[in-house]
PDB file of C-alpha atoms in Angstrom:
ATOM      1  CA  UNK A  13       0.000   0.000   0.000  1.00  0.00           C
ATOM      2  CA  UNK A  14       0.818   3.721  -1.000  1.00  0.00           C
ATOM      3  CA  UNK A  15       0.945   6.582   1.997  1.00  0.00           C
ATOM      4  CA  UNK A  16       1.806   9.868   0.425  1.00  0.00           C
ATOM      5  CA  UNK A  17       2.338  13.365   1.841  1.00  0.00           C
ATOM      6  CA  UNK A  18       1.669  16.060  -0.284  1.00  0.00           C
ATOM      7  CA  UNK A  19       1.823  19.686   0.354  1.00  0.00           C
ATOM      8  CA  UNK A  20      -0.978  21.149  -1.904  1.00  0.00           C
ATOM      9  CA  UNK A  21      -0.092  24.241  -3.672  1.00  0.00           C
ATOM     10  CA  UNK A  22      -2.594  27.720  -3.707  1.00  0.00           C
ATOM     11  CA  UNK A  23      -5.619  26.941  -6.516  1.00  0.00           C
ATOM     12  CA  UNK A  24      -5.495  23.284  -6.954  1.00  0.00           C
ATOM     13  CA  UNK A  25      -8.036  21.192  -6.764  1.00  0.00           C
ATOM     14  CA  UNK A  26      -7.786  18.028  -4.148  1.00  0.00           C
ATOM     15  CA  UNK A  27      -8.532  15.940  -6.888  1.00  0.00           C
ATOM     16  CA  UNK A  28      -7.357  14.287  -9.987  1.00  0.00           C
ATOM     17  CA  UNK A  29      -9.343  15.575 -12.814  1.00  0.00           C
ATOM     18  CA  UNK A  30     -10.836  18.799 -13.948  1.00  0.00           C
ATOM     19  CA  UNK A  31     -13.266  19.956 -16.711  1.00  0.00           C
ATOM     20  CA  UNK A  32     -12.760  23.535 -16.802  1.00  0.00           C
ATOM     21  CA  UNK A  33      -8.313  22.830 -16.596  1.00  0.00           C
ATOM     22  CA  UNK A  34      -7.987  23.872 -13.671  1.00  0.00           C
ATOM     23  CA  UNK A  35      -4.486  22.381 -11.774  1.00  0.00           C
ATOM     24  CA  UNK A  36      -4.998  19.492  -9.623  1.00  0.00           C
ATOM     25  CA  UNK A  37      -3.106  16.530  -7.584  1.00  0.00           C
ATOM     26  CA  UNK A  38      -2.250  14.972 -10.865  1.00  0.00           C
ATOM     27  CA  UNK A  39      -0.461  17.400 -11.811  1.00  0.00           C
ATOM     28  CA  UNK A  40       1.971  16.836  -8.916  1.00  0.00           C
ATOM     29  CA  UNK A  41       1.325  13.134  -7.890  1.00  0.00           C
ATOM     30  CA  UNK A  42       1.410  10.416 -11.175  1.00  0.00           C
ATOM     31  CA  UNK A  43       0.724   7.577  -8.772  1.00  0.00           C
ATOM     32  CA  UNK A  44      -1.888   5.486  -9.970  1.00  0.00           C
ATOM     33  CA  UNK A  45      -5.267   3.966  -7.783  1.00  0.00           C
ATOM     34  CA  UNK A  46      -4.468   6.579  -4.813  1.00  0.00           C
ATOM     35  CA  UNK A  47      -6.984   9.157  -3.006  1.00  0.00           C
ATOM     36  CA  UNK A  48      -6.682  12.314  -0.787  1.00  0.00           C
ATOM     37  CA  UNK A  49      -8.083  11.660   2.504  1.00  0.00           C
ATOM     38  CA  UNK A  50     -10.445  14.329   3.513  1.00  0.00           C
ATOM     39  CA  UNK A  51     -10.000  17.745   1.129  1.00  0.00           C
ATOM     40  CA  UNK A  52      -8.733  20.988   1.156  1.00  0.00           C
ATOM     41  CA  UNK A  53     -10.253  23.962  -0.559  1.00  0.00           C
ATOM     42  CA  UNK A  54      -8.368  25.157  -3.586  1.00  0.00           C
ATOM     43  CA  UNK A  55      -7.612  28.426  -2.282  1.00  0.00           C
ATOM     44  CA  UNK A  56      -6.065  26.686   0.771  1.00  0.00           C
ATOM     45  CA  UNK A  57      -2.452  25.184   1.115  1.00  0.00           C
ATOM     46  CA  UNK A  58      -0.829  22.564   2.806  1.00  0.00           C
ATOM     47  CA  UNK A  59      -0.887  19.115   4.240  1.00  0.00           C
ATOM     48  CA  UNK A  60      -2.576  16.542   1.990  1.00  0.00           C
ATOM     49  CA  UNK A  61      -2.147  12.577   2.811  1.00  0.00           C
ATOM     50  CA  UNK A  62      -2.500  10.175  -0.098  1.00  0.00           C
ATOM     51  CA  UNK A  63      -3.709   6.689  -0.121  1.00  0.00           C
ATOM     52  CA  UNK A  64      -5.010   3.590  -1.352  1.00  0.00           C
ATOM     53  CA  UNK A  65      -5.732   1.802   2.151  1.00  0.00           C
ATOM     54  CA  UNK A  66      -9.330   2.403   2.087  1.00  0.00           C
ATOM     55  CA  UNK A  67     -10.065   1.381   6.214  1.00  0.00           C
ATOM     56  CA  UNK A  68      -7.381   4.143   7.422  1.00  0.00           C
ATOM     57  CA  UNK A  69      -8.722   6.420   4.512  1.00  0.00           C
ATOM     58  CA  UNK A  70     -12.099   6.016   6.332  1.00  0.00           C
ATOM     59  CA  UNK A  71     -11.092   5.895   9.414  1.00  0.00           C
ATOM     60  CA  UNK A  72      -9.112   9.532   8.989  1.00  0.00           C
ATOM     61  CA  UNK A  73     -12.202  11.252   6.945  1.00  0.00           C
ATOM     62  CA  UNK A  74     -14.833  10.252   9.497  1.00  0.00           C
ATOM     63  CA  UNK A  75     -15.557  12.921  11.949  1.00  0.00           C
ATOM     64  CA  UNK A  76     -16.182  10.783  14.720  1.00  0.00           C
ATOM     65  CA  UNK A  77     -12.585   9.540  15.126  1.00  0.00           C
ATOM     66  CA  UNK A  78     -11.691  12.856  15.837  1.00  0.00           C
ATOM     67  CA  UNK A  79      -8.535  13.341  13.911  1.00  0.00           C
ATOM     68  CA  UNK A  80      -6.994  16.647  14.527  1.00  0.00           C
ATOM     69  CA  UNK A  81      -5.671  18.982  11.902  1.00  0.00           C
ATOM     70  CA  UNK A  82      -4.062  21.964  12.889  1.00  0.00           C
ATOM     71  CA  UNK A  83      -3.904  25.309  10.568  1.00  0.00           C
ATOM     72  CA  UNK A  84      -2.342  28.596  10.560  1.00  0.00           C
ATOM     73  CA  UNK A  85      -4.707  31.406   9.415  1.00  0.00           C
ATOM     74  CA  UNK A  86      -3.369  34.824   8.679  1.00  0.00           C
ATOM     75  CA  UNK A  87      -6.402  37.271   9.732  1.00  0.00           C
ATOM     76  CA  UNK A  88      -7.087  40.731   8.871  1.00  0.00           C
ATOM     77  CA  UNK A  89      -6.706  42.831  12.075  1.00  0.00           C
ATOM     78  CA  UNK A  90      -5.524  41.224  15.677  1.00  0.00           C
ATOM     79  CA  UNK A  91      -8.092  39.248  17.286  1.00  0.00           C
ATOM     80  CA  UNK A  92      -8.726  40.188  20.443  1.00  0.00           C
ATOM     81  CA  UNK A  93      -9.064  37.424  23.892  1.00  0.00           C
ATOM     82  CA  UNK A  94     -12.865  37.630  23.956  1.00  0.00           C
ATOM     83  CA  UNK A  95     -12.491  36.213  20.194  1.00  0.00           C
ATOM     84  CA  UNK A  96      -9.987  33.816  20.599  1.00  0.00           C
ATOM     85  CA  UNK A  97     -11.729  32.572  23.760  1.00  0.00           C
ATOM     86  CA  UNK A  98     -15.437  32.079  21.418  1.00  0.00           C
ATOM     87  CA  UNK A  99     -13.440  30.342  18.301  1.00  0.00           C
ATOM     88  CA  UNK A 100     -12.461  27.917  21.429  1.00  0.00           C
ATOM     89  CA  UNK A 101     -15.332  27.689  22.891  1.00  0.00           C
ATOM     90  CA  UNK A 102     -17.259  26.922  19.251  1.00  0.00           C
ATOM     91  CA  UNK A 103     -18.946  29.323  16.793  1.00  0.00           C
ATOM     92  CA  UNK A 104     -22.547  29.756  15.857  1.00  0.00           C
ATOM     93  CA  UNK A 105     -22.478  29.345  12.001  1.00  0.00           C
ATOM     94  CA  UNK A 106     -25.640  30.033  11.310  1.00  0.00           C
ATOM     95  CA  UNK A 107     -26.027  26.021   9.896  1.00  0.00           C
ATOM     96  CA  UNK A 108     -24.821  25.030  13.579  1.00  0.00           C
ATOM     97  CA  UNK A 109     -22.405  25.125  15.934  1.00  0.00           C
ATOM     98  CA  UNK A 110     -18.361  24.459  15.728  1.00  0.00           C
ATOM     99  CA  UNK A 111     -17.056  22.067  18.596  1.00  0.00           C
ATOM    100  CA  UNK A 112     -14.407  23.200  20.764  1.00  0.00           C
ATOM    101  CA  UNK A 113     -10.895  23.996  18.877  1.00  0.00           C
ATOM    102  CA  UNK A 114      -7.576  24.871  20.207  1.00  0.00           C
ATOM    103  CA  UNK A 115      -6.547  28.583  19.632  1.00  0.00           C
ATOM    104  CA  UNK A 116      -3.808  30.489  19.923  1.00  0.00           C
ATOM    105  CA  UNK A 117      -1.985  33.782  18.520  1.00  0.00           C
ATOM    106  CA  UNK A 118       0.828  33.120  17.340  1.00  0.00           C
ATOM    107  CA  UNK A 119       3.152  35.365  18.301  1.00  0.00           C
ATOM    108  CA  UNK A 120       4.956  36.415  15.257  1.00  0.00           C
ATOM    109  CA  UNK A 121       4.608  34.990  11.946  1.00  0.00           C
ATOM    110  CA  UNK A 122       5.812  31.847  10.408  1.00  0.00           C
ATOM    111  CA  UNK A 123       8.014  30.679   8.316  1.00  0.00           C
ATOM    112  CA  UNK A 124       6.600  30.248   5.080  1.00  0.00           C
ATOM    113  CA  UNK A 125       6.890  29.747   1.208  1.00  0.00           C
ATOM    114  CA  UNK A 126       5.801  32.284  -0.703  1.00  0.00           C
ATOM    115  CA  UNK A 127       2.801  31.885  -2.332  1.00  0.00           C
ATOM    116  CA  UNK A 128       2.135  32.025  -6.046  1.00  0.00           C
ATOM    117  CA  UNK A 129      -0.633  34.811  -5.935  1.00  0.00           C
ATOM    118  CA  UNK A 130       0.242  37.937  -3.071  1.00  0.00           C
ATOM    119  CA  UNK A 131      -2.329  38.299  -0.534  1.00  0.00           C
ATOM    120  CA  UNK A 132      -4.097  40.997  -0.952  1.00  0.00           C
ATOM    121  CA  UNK A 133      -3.615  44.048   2.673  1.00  0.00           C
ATOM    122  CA  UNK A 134      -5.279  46.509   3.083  1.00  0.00           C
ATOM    123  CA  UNK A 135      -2.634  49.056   4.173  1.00  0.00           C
ATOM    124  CA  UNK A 136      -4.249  50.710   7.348  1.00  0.00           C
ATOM    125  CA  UNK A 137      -5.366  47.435   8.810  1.00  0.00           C
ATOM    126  CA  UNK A 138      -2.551  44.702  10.088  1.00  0.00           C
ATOM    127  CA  UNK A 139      -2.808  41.336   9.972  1.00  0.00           C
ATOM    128  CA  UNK A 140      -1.711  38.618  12.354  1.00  0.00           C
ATOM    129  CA  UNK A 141      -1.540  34.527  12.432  1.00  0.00           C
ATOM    130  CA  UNK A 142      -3.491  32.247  14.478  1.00  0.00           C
ATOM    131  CA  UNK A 143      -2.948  28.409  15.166  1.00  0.00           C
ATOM    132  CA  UNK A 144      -6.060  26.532  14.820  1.00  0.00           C
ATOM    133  CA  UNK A 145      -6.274  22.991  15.899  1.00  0.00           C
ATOM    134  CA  UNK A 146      -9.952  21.162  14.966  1.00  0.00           C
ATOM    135  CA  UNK A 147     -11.141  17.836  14.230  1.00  0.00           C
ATOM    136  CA  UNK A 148     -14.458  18.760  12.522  1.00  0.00           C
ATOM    137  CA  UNK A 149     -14.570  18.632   8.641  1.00  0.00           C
ATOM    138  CA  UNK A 150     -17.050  21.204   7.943  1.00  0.00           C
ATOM    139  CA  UNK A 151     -17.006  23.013   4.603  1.00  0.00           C
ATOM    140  CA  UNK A 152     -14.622  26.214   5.031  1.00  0.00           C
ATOM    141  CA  UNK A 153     -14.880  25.608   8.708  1.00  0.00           C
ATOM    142  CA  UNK A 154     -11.600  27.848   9.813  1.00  0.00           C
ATOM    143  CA  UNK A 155     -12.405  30.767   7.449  1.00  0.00           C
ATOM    144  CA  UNK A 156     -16.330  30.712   8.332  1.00  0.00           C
ATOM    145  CA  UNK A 157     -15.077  30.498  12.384  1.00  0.00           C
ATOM    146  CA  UNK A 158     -12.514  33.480  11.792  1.00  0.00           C
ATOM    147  CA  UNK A 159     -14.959  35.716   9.547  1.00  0.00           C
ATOM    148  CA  UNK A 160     -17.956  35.093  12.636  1.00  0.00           C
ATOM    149  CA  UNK A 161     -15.762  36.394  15.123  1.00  0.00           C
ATOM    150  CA  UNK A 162     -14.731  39.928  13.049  1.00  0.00           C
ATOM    151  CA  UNK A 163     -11.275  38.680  11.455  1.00  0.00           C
ATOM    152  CA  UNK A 164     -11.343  37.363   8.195  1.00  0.00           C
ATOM    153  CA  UNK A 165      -8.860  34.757   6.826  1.00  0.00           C
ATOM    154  CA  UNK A 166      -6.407  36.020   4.408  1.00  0.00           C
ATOM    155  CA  UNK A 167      -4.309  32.977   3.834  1.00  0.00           C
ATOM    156  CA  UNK A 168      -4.996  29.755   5.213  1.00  0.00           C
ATOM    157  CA  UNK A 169      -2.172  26.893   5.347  1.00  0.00           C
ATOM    158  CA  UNK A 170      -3.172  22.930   6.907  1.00  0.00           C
ATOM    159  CA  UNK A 171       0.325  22.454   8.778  1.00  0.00           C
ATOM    160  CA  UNK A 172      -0.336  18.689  10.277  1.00  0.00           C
ATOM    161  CA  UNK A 173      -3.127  15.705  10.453  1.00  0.00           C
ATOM    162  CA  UNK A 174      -2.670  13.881  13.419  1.00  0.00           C
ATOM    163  CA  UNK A 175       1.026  14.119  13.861  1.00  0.00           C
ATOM    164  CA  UNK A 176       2.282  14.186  10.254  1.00  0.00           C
ATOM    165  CA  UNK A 177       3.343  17.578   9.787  1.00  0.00           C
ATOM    166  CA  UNK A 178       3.995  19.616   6.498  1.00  0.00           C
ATOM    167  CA  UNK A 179       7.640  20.116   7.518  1.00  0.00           C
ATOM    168  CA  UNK A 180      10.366  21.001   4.845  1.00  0.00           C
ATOM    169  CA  UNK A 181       7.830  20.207   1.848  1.00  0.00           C
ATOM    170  CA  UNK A 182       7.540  23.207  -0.715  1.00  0.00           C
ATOM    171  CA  UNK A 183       4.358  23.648  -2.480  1.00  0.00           C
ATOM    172  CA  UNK A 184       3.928  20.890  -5.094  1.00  0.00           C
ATOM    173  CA  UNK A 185       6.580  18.043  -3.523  1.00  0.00           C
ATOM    174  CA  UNK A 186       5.808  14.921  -1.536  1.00  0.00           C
ATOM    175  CA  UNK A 187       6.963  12.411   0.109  1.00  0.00           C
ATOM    176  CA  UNK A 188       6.066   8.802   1.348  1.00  0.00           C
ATOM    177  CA  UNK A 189       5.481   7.761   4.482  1.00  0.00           C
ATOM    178  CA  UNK A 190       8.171   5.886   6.763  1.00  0.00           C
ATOM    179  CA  UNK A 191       7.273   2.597   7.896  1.00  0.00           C
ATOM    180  CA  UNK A 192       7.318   3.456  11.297  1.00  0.00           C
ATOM    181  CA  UNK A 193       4.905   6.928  10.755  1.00  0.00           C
ATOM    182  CA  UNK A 194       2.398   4.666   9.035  1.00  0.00           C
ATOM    183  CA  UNK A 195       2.601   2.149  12.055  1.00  0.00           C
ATOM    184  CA  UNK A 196       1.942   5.411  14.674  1.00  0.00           C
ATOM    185  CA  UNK A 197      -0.736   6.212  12.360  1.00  0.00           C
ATOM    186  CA  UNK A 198      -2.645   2.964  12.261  1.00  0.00           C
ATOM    187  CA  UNK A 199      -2.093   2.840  15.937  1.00  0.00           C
ATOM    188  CA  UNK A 200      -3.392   5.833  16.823  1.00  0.00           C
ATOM    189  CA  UNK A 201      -6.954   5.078  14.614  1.00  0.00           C
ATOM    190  CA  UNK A 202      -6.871   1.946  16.406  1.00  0.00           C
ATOM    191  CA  UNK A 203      -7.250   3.406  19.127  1.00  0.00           C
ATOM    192  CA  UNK A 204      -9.269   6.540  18.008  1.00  0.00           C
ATOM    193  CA  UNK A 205     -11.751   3.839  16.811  1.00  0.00           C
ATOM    194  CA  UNK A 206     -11.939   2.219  19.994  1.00  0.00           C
ATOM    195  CA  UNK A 207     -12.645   5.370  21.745  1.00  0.00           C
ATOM    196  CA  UNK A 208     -15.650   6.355  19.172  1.00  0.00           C
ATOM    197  CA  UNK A 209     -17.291   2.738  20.577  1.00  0.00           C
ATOM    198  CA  UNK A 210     -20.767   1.321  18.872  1.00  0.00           C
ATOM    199  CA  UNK A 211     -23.922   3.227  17.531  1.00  0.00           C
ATOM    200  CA  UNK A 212     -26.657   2.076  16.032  1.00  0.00           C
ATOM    201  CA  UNK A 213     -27.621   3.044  12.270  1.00  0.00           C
ATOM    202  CA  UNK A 214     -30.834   5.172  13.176  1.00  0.00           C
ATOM    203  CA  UNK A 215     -34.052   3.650  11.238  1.00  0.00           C
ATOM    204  CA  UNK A 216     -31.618   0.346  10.817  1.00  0.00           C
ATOM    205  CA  UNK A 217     -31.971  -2.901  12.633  1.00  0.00           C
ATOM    206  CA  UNK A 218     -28.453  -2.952  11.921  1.00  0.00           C
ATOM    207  CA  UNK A 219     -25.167  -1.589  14.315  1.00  0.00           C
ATOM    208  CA  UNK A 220     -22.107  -0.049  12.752  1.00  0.00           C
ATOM    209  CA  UNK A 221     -18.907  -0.939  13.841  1.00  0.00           C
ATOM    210  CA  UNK A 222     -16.353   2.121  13.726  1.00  0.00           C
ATOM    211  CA  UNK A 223     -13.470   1.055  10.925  1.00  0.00           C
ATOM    212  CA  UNK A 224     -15.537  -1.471   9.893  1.00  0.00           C
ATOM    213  CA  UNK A 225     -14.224  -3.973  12.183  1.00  0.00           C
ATOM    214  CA  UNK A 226     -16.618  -5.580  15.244  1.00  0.00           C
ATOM    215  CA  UNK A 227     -15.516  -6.381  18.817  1.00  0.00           C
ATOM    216  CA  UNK A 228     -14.765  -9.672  19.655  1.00  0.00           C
ATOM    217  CA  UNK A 229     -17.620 -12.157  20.679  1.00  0.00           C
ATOM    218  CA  UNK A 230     -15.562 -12.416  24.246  1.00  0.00           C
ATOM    219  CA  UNK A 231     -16.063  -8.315  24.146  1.00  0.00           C
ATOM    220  CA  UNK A 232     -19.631  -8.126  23.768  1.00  0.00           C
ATOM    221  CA  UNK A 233     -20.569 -11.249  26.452  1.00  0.00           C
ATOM    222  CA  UNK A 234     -18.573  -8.802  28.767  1.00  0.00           C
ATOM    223  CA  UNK A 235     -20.906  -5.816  27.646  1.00  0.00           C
ATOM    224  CA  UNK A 236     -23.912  -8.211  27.981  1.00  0.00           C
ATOM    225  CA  UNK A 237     -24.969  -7.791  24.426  1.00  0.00           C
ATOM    226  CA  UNK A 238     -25.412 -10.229  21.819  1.00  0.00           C
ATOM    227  CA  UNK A 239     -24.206  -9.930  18.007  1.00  0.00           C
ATOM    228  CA  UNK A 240     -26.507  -9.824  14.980  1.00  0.00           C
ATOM    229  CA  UNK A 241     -29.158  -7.827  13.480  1.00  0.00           C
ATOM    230  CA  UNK A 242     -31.955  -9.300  15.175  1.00  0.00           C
ATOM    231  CA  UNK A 243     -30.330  -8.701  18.797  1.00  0.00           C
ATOM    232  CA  UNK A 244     -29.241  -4.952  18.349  1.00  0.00           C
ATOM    233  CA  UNK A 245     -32.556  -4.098  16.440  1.00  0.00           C
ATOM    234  CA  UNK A 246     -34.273  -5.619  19.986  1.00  0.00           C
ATOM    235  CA  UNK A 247     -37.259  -7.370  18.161  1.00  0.00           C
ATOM    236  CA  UNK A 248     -37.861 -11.196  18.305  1.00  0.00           C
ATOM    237  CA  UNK A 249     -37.174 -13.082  15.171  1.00  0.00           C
ATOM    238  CA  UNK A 250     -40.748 -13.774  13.218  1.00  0.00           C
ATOM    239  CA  UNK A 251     -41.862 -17.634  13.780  1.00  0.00           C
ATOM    240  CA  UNK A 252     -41.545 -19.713  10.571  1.00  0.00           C
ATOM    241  CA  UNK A 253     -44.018 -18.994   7.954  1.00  0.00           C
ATOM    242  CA  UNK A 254     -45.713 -15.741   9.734  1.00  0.00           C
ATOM    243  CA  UNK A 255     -45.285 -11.987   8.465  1.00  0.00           C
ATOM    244  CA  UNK A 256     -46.325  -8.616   9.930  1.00  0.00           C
ATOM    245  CA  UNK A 257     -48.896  -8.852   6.701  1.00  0.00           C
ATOM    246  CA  UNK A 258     -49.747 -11.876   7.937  1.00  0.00           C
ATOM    247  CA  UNK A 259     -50.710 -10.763  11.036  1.00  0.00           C
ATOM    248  CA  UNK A 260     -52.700  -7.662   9.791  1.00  0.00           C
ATOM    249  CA  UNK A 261     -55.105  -9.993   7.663  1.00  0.00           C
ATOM    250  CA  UNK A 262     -55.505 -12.082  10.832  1.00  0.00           C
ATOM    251  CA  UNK A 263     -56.396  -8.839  12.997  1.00  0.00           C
ATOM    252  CA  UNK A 264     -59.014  -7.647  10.041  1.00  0.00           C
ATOM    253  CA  UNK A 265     -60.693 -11.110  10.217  1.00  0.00           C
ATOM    254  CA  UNK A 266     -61.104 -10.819  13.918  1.00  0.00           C
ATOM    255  CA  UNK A 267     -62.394  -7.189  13.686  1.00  0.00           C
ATOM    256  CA  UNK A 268     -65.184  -8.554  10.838  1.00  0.00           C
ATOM    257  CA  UNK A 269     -66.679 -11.105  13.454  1.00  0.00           C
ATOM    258  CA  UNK A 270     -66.868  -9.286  16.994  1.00  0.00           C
ATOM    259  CA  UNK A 271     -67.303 -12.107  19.633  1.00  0.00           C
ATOM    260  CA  UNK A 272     -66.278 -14.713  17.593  1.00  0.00           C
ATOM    261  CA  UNK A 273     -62.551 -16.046  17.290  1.00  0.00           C
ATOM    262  CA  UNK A 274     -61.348 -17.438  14.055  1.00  0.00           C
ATOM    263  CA  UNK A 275     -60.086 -21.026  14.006  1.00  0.00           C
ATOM    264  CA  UNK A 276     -58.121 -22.439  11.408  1.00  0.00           C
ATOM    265  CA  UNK A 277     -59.523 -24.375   8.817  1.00  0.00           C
ATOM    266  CA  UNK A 278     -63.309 -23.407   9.968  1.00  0.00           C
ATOM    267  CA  UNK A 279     -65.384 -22.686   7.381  1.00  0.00           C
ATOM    268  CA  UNK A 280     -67.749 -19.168   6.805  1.00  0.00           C
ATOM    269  CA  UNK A 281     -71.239 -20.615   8.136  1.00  0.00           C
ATOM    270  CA  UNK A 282     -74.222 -20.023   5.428  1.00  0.00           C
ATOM    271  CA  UNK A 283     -75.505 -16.905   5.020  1.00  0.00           C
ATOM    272  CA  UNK A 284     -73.260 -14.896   6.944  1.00  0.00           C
ATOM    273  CA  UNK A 285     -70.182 -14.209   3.920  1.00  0.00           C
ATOM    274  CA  UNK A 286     -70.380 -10.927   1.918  1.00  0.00           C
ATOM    275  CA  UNK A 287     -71.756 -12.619  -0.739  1.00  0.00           C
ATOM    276  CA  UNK A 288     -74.352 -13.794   0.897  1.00  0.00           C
ATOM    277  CA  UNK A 289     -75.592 -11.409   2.259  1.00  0.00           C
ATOM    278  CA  UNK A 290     -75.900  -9.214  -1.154  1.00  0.00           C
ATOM    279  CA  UNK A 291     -77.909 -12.338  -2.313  1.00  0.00           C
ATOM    280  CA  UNK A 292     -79.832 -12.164   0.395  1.00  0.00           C
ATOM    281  CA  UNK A 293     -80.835  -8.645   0.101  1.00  0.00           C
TER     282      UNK A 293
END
C-alpha cells in the first residue's frame, strides 16, 4: 500500500481531474489507484495525505474519530481574547455550531513559502496569524469560524493531520510515508476507533462498527450484548411462515366477526359471507 504526503499548492483542486483545466493533484502526484483523505479547498495550502488503504482512509475522513488537523490562518486585524476565547469555545455558524478547537496567537509569523498569488492588505489594517487545531470537517470551517468572530482569513495553510506535519515540503513536492509513521498512524486510529465505541444506524436494525471492524464475541458477552441484526434491532425473530402482513389480515378477520374467534380451517357458516348477504338482500 501507498501513503503519500503532499503539500498542496494555492488553486489546486484536491482531486485528480478537472473539466474547466484547472491544476490538480495529478499534476503533482502520477501515482496510480491513490486518493486524498479528507480535502482541502483550492484556495487553501498545505498538508494533503495520499492513499489507497481504504479502512485508514475512512477511518481519517470520518468525523467521529476525531482526527486533529491543525492550521495557521493569517487574519485581517488582531483578534482580540474575547475572540480567541469564542473560536475555542465553538462558533454559531448560522447552519450550527463548531465544537471546541484549540486557539492560539501566534506570536509572530511563520516561516513560510511564498505563495504564487500575493495576498491581498489593506494598508491601514494589520494582519496577524493564528494556530487553529480542529477535528471537525465542515465546509470552510476555519475561514467561516474566523470571519464570525470579526477577522477574516487572508491565507490559510493545513500544517499537520494527526502528527504528520507539512515540515520542509515546498508547495507541489511529496513524500512517502516511513514505515514506522504509518505504524503510529494505524495505531493511533486503532485506538481513536476504539474510543468512538458502537452506535446504532438510526431507522436500521443494523449496528455499525467504527473502521468497519466488530468487537470480539468475548467483548460483547462482557458488555452483555449479543451480536446480529436481530439482537441490536431488539425485536424477536418472526416464527416460521408468519409476516407482519400476515398478522394484519388475521387482525381484520377478527375485527369482521366481533365475539367470535377465528379457528383455522373453519369454514364461513351459510348466510353470513359478503356474498351472501348481497344475495340475500
Amino acid at each position: 500500500m501507498r501513503y503519500v504526503l503532499l503539500n498542496k499548492p494555492y488553486e489546486v483542486l484536491t482531486q485528480f481531474t478537472d473539466e474547466t483545466g484547472r491544476q490538480t493533484l495529478k499534476d503533482f502526484v502520477q501515482i496510480p489507484n491513490i486518493y486524498p483523505v479528507g480535502r482541502l479547498d483550492f484556495d487553501s495550502e498545505g498538508l494533503v495525505l495520499l492513499t489507497d488503504d481504504k479502512q485508514l482512509q475512512h477511518r481519517l475522513s470520518e468525523p467521529r474519530f476525531k482526527v486533529p488537523k491543525t492550521y495557521w490562518a493569517q487574519v485581517e486585524g488582531i483578534p482580540t481574547e474575547a475572540a480567541l476565547e469564542n473560536l475555542r469555545r465553538g462558533v454559531d455558524l448560522k447552519t450550527g455550531y463548531t465544537s471546541p478547537a484549540e486557539v492560539e496567537l501566534l506570536p509572530e509569523a511563520p516561516v513560510l513559502w511564498e505563495r504564487s498569488k500575493p495576498v491581498r492588505f489593506r494598508a491601514n489594517i494589520p494582519t496577524s496569524w493564528v494556530q487553529i487545531r480542529i477535528s471537525q470537517g465542515m465546509n470552510r470551517q476555519v475561514r467561516k469560524m474566523t470571519a464570525a468572530v470579526g477577522f477574516p482569513t487572508l491565507r490559510l495553510v493545513r500544517v499537520s493531520i494527526a502528527d504528520l506535519n507539512v515540515e520542509k515540503l515546498q508547495p507541489g513536492q511529496w513524500r512517502e510515508l516511513t514505515t514506522a509513521e504509518v505504524q503510529a498512524l494505524r495505531e493511533d486510529m486503532a485506538a481513536q476507533t476504539a474510543a468512538a465505541g458502537t452506535f446504532k444506524t438510526p431507522g436500521k436494525g443494523v449496528e455499525f462498527w467504527p473502521g468497519g471492524v466488530p468487537p470480539s464475541t468475548k467483548a460483547l458477552k462482557a458488555a452483555g450484548r449479543k451480536a446480529g441484526p436481530a439482537a441490536s434491532s431488539g425485536r424477536k425473530p418472526a416464527a416460521a411462515g408468519t409476516s407482519r402482513a400476515a398478522g394484519k389480515h388475521a387482525k381484520g378477520r377478527a375485527a369482521g366477526r366481533p365475539g367470535t374467534a377465528s379457528k383455522p380451517g373453519a369454514a364461513p357458516k351459510p348466510g353470513t359471507g359478503r356474498s351472501a348477504g348481497k344475495r340475500g338482500r
